[in-house]
Short mmCIF file of N, CA and C in Angstrom, two decimals:
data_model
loop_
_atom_site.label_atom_id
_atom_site.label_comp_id
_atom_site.label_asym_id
_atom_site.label_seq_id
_atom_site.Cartn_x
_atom_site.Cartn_y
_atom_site.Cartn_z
N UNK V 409 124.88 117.73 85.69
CA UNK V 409 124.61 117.59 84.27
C UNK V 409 125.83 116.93 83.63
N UNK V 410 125.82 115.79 82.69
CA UNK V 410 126.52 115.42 82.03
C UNK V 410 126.37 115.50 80.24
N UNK V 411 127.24 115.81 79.93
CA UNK V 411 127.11 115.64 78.29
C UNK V 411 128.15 114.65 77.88
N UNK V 412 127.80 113.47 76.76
CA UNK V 412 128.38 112.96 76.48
C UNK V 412 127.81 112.43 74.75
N UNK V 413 129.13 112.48 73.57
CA UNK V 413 128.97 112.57 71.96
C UNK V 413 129.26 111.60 72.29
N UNK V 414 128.69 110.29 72.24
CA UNK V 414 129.18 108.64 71.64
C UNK V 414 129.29 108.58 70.36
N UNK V 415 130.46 107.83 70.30
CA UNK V 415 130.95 107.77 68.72
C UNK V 415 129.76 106.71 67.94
N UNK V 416 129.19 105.62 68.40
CA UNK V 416 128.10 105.01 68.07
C UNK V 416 127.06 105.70 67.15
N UNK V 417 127.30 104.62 65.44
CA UNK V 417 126.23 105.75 64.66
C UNK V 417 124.64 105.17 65.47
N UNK V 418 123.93 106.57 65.22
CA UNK V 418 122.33 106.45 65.95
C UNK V 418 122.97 107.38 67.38
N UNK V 419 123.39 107.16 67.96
CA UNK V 419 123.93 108.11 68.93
C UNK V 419 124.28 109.66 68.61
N UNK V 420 122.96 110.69 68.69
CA UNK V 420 123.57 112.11 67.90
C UNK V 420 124.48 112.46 69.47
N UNK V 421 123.95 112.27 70.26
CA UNK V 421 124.40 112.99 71.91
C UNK V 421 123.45 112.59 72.88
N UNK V 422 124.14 112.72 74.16
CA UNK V 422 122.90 112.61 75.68
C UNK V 422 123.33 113.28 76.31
N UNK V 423 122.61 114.04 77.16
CA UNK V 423 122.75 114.91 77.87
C UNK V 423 121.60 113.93 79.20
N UNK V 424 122.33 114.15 80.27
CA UNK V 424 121.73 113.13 81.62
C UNK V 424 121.61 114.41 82.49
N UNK V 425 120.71 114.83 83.47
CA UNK V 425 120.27 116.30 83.64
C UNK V 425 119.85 115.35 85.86
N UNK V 426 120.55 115.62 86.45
CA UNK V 426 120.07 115.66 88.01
C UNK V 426 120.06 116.69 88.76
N UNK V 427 119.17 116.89 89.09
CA UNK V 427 118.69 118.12 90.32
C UNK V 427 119.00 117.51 91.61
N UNK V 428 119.30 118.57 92.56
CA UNK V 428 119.82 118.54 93.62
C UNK V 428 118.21 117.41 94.40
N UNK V 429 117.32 117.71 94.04
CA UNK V 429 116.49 117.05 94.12
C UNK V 429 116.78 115.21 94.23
N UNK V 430 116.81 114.77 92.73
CA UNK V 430 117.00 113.40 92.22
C UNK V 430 118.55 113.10 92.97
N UNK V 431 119.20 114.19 93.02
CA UNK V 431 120.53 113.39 93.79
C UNK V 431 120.08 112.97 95.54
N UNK V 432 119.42 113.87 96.16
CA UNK V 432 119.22 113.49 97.33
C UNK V 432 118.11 112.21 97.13
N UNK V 433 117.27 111.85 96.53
CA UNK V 433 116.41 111.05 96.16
C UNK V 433 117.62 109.61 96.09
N UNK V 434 118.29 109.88 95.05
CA UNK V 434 119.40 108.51 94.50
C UNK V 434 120.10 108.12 95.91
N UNK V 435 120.71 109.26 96.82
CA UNK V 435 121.69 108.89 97.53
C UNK V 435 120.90 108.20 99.09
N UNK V 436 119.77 108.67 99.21
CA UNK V 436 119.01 108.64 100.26
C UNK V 436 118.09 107.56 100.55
N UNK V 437 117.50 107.19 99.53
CA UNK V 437 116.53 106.53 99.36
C UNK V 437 117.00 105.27 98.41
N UNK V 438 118.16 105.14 98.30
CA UNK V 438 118.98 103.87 97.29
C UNK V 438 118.50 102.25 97.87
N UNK V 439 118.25 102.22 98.75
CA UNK V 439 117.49 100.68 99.20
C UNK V 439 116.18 100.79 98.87
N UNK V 440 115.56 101.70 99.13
CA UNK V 440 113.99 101.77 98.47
C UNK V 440 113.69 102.23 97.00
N UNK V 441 114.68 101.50 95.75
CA UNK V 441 113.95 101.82 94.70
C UNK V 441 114.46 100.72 93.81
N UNK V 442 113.89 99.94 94.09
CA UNK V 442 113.67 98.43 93.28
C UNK V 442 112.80 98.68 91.96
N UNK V 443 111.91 99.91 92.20
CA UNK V 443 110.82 99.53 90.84
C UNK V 443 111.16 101.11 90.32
N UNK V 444 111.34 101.17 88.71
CA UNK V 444 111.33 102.03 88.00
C UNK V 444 110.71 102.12 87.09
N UNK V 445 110.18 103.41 86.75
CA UNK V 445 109.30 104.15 85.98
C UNK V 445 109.79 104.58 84.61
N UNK V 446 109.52 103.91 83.50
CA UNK V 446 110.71 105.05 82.46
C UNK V 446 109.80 105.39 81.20
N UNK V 447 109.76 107.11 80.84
CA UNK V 447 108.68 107.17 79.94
C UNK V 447 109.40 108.09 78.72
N UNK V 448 109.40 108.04 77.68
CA UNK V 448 109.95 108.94 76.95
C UNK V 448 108.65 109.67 76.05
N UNK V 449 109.21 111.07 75.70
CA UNK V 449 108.64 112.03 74.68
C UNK V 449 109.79 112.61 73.74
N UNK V 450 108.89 111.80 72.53
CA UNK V 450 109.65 112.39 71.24
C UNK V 450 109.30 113.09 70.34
N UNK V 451 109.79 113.67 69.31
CA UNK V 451 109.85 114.69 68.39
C UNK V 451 108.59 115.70 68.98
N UNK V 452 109.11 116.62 70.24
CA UNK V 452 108.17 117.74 70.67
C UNK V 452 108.61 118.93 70.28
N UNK V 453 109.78 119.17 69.26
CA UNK V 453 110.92 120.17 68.78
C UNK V 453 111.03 120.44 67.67
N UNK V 454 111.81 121.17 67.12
CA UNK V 454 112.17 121.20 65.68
C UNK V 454 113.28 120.79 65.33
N UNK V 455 114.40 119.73 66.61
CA UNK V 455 115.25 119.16 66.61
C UNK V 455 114.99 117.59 66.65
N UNK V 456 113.57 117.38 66.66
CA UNK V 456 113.07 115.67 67.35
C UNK V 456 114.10 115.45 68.30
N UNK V 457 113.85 115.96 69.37
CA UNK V 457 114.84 115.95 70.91
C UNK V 457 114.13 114.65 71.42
N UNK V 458 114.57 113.51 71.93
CA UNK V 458 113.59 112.61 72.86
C UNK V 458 114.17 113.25 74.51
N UNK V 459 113.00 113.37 75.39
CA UNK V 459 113.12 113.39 76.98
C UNK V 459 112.69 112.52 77.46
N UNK V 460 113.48 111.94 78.46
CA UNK V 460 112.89 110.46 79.20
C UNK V 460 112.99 111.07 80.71
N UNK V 461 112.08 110.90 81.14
CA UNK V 461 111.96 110.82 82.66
C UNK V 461 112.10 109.51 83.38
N UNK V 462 112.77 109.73 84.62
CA UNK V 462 113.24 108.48 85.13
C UNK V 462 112.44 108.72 86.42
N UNK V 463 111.57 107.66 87.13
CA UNK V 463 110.82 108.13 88.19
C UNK V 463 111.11 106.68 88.81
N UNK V 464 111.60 106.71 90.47
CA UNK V 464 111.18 105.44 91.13
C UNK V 464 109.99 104.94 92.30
N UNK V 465 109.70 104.21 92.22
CA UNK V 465 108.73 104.00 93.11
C UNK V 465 108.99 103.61 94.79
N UNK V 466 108.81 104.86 96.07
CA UNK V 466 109.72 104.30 97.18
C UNK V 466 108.10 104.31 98.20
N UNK V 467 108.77 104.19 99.43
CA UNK V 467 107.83 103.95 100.42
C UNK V 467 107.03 105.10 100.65
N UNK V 468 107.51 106.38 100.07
CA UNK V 468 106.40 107.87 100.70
C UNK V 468 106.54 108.03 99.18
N UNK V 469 106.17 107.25 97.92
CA UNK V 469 105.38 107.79 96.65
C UNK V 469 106.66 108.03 95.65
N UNK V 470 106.09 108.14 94.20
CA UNK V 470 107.07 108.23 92.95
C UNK V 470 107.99 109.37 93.26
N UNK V 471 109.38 109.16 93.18
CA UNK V 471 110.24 110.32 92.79
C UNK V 471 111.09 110.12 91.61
N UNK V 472 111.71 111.44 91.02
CA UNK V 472 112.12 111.11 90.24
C UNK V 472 114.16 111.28 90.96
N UNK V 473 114.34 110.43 89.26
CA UNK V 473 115.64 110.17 89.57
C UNK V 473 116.91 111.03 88.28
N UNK V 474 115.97 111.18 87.35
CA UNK V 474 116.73 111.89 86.30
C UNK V 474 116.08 111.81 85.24
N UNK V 475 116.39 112.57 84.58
CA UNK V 475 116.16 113.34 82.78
C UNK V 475 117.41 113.06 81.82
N UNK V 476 116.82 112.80 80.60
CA UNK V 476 117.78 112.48 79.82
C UNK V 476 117.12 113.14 78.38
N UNK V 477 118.20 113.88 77.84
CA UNK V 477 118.11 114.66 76.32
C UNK V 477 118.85 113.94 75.75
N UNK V 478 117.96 113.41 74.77
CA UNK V 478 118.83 112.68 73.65
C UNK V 478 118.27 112.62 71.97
N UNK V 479 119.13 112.74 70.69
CA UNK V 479 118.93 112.78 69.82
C UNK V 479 118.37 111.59 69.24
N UNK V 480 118.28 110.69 69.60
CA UNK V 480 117.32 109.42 69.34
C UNK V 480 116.77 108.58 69.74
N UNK V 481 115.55 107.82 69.73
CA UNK V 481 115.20 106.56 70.40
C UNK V 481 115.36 105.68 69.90
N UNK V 482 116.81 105.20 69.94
CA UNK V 482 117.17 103.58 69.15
C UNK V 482 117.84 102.67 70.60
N UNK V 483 117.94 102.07 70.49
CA UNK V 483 118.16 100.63 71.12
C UNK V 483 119.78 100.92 72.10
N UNK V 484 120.47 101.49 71.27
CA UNK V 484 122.00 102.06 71.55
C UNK V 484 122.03 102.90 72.13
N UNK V 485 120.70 104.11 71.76
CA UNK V 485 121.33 105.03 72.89
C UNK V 485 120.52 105.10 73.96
N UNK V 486 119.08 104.03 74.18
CA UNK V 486 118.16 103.60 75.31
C UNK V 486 119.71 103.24 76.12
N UNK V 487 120.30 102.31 75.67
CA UNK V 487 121.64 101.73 76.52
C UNK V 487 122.31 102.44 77.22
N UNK V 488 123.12 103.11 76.23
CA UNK V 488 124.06 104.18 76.68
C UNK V 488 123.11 105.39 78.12
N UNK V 489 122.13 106.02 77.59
CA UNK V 489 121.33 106.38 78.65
C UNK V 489 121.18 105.79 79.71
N UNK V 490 121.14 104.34 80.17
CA UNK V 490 120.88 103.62 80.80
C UNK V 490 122.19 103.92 81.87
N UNK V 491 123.63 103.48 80.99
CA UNK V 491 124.55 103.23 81.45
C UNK V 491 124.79 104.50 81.97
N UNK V 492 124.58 105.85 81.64
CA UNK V 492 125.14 107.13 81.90
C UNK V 492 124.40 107.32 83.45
N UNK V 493 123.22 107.31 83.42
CA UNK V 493 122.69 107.59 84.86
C UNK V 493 122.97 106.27 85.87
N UNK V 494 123.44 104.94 85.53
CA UNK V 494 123.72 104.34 86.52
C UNK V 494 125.44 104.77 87.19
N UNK V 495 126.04 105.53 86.27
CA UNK V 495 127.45 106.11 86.21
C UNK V 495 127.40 107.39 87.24
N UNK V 496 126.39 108.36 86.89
CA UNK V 496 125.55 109.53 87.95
C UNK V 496 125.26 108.72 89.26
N UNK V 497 124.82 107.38 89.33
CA UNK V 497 124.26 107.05 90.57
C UNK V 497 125.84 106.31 91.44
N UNK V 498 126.18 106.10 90.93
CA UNK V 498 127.80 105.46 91.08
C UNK V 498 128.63 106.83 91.83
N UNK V 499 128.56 107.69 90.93
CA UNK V 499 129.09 109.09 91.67
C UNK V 499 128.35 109.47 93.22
N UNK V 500 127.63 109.61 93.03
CA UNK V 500 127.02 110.24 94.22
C UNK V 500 126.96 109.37 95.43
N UNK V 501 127.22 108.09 95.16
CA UNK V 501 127.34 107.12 96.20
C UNK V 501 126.96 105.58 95.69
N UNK V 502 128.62 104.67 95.99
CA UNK V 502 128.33 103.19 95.43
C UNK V 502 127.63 102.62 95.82
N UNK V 503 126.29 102.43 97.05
CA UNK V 503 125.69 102.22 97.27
C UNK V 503 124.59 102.27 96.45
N UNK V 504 124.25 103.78 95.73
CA UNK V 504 122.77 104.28 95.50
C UNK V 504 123.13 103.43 94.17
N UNK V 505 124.11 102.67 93.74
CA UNK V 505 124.05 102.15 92.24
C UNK V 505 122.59 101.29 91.68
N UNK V 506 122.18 102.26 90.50
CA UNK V 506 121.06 101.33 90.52
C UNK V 506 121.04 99.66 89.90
N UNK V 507 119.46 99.45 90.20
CA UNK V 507 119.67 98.01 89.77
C UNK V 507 117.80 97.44 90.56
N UNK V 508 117.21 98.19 89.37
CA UNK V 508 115.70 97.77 89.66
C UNK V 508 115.59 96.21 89.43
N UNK V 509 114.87 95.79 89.92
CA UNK V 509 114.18 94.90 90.06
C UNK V 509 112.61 94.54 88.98
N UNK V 510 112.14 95.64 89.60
CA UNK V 510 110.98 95.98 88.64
C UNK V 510 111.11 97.00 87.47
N UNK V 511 110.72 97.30 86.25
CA UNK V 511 110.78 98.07 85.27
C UNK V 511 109.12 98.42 84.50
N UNK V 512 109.05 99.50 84.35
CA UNK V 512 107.39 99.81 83.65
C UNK V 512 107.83 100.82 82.90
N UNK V 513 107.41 100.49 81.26
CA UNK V 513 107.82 101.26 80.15
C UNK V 513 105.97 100.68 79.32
N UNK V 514 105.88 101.79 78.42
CA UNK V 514 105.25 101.73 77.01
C UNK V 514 105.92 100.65 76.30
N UNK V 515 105.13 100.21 75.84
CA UNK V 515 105.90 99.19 74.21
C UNK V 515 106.65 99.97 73.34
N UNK V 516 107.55 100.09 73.88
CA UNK V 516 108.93 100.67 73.06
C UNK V 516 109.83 99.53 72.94
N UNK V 517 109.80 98.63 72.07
CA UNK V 517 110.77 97.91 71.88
C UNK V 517 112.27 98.23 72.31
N UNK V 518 112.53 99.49 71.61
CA UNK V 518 114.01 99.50 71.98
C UNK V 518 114.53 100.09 73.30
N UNK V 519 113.59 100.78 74.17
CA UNK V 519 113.43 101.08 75.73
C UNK V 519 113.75 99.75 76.11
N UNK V 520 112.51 98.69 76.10
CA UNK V 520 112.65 97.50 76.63
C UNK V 520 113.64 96.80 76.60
N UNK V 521 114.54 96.75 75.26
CA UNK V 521 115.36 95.80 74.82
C UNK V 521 116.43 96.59 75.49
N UNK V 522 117.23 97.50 75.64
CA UNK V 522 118.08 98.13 76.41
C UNK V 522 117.79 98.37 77.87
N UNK V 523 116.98 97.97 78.36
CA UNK V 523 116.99 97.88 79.79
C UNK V 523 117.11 96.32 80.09
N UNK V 524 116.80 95.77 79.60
CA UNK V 524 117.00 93.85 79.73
C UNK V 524 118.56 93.95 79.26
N UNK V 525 118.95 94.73 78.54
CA UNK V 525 120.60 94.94 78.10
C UNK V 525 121.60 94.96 79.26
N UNK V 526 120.91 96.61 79.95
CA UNK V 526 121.61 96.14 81.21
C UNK V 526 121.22 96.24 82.46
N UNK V 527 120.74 95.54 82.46
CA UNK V 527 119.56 95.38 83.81
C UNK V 527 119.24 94.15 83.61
N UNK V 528 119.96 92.56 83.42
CA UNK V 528 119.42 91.48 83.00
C UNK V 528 117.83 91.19 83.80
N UNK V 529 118.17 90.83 84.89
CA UNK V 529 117.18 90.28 85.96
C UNK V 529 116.27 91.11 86.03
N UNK V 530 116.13 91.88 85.43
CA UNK V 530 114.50 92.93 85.39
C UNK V 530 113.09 92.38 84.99
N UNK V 531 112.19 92.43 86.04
CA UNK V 531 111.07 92.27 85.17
C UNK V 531 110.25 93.27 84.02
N UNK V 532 110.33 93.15 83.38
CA UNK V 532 109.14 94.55 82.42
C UNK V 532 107.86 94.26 82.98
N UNK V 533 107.52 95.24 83.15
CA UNK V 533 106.22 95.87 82.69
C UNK V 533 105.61 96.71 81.97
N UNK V 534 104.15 96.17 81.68
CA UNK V 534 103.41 97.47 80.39
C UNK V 534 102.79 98.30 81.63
N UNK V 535 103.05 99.48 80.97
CA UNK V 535 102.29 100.79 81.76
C UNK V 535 100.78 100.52 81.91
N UNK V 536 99.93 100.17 82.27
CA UNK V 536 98.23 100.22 82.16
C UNK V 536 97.54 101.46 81.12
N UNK V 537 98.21 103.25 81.48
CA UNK V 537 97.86 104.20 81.01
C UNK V 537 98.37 103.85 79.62
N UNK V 538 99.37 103.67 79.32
CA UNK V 538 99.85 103.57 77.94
C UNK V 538 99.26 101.97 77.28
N UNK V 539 98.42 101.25 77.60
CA UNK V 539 98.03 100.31 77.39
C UNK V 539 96.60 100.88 76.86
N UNK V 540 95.65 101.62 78.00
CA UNK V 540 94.97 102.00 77.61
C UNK V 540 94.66 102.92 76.20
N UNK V 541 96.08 103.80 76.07
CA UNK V 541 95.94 104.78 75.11
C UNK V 541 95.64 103.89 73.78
N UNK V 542 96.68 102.76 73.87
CA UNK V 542 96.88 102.11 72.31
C UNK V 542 95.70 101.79 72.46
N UNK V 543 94.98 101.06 73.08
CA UNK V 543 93.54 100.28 72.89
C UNK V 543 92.74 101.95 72.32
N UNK V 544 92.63 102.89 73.06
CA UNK V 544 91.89 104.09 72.51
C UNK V 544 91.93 104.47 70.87
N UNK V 545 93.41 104.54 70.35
CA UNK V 545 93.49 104.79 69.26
C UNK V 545 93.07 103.49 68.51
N UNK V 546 93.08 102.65 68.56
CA UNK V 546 93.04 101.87 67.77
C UNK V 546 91.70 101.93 67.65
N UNK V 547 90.27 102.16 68.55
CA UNK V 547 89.11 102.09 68.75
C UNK V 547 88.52 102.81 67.79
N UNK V 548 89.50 104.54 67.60
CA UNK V 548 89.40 105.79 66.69
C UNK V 548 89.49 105.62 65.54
N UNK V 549 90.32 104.57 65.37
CA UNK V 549 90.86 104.02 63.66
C UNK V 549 89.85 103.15 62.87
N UNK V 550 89.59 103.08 61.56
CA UNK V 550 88.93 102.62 60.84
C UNK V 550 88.82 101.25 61.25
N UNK V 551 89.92 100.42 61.17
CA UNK V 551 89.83 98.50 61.21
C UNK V 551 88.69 98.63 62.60
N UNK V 552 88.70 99.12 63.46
CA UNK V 552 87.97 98.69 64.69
C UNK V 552 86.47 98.73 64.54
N UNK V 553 86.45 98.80 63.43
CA UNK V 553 84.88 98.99 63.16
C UNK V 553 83.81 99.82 63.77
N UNK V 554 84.10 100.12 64.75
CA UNK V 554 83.11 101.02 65.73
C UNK V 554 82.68 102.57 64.87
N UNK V 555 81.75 103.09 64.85
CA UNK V 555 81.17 104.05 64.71
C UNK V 555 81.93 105.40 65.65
N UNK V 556 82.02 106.67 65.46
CA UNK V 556 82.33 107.67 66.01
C UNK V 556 81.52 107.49 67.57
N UNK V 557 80.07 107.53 67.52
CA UNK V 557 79.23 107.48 68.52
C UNK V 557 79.25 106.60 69.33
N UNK V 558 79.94 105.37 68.96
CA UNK V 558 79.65 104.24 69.91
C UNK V 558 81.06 104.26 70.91
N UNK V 559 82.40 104.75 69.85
CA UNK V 559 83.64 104.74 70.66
C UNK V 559 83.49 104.80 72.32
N UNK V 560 83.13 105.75 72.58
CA UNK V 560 83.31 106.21 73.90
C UNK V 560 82.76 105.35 75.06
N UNK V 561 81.42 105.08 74.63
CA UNK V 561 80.77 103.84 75.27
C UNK V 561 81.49 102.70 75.38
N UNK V 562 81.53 102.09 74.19
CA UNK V 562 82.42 101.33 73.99
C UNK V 562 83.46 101.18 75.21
N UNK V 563 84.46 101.78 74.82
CA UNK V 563 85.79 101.77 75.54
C UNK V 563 85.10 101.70 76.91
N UNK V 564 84.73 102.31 77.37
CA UNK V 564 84.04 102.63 79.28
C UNK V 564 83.24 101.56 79.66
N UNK V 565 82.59 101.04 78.74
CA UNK V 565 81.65 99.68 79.46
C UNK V 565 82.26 98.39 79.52
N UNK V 566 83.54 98.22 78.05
CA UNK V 566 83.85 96.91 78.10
C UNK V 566 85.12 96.78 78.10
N UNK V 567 86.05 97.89 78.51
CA UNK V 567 87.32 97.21 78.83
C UNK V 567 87.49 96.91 80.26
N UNK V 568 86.85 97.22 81.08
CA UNK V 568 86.87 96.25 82.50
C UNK V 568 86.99 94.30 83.01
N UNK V 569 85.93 94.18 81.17
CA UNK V 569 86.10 93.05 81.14
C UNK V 569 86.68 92.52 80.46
N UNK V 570 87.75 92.99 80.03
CA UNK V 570 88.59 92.34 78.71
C UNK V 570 89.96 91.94 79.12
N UNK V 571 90.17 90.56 78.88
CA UNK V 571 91.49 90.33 79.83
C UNK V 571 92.74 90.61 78.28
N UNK V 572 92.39 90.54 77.22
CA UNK V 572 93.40 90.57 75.86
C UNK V 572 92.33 91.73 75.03
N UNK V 573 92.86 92.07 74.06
CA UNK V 573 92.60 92.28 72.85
C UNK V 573 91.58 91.67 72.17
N UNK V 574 92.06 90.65 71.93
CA UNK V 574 90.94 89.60 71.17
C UNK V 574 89.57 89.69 72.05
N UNK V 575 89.88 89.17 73.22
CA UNK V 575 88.18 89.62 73.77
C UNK V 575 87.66 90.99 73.74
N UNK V 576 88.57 91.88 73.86
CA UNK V 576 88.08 93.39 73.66
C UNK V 576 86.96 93.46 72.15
N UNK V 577 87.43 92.89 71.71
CA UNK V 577 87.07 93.23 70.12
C UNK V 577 85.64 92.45 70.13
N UNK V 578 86.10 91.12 70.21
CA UNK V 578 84.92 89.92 70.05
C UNK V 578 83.34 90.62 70.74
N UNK V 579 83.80 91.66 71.60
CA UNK V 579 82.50 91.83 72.76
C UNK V 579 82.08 93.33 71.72
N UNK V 580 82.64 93.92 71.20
CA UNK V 580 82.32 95.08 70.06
C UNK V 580 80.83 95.02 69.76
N UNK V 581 80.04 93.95 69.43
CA UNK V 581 78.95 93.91 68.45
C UNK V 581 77.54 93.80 69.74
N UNK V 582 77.94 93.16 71.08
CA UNK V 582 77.13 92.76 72.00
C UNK V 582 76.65 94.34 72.55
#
């Protein structure tokens, strides 16, 4: 466990959290984790705590690599988070230093933008599940025009065929 107060305003604190678990994972498996997983949950508290789980993708299935408590989701301390567990992976062995290749986040701008921070050569990716969700809510919401009754249908018959948005919608009335 590390705690660290960055003087950086937007930075309240991070706390970077590895189990004996994620360390044998980091130190062991450090050539097989090119692709990372990164998902955060915010304001689940009466502190709006954000938790990010860090999960990589290896040859025998997702593990994770670390947890991070932090007082905000801004851009600075996506970074600093970033930098703290590649600092954890540095400890436990210069080898296991990370340095994905692949990246899959939600449209979190400032997730995204702090992992291209430091992680230049990363590709992003959108999550599919979290792709799906936004298309769901938005279906629920008034602009989408759809009826309560039709939602469900809706969503299940015609996003298979929808390569954007725009066609999602356009096919609404058919």
């Amino acid at each position: 466990i590390k705690f660290v107060q960055p003087e950086e305003k937007g930075n309240d604190f991070l706390l970077a959290i590895s189990t004996p678990v994620m360390t044998r994972v980091r130190k062991h498996l450090s050539m097989d984790t090119k692709m990372i997983f990164i998902d955060s949950t915010g304001s689940v508290d009466t502190h709006d705590l954000v938790v990010t789980l860090f999960v990589v993708a290896t040859s025998i299935g997702a593990l994770p690599i670390g947890i991070t408590i932090t007082g905000s989701k801004s851009e600075a301390t996506y970074t600093s988070v970033f930098k703290l567990l590649e600092s954890l992976s540095v400890e436990i062995d210069e080898a296991s230093k990370l340095n994905p290749s692949i990246g899959m986040t939600d449209h979190d701008d400032a997730l995204r933008n702090a992992i291209q921070h430091v992680w230049p050569s990363v590709t992003l990716l959108l999550c599919l599940f979290h792709v799906l969700q936004a298309v769901w809510r938005f279906l629920i919401s008034k602009p989408s025009g759809l009826t309560k009754d039709s939602r469900q249908e809706f969503f299940c018959n015609k996003r298979r065929y929808a390569n954007t948005p725009t066609i999602l919608l356009s096919r609404r009335d058919r």
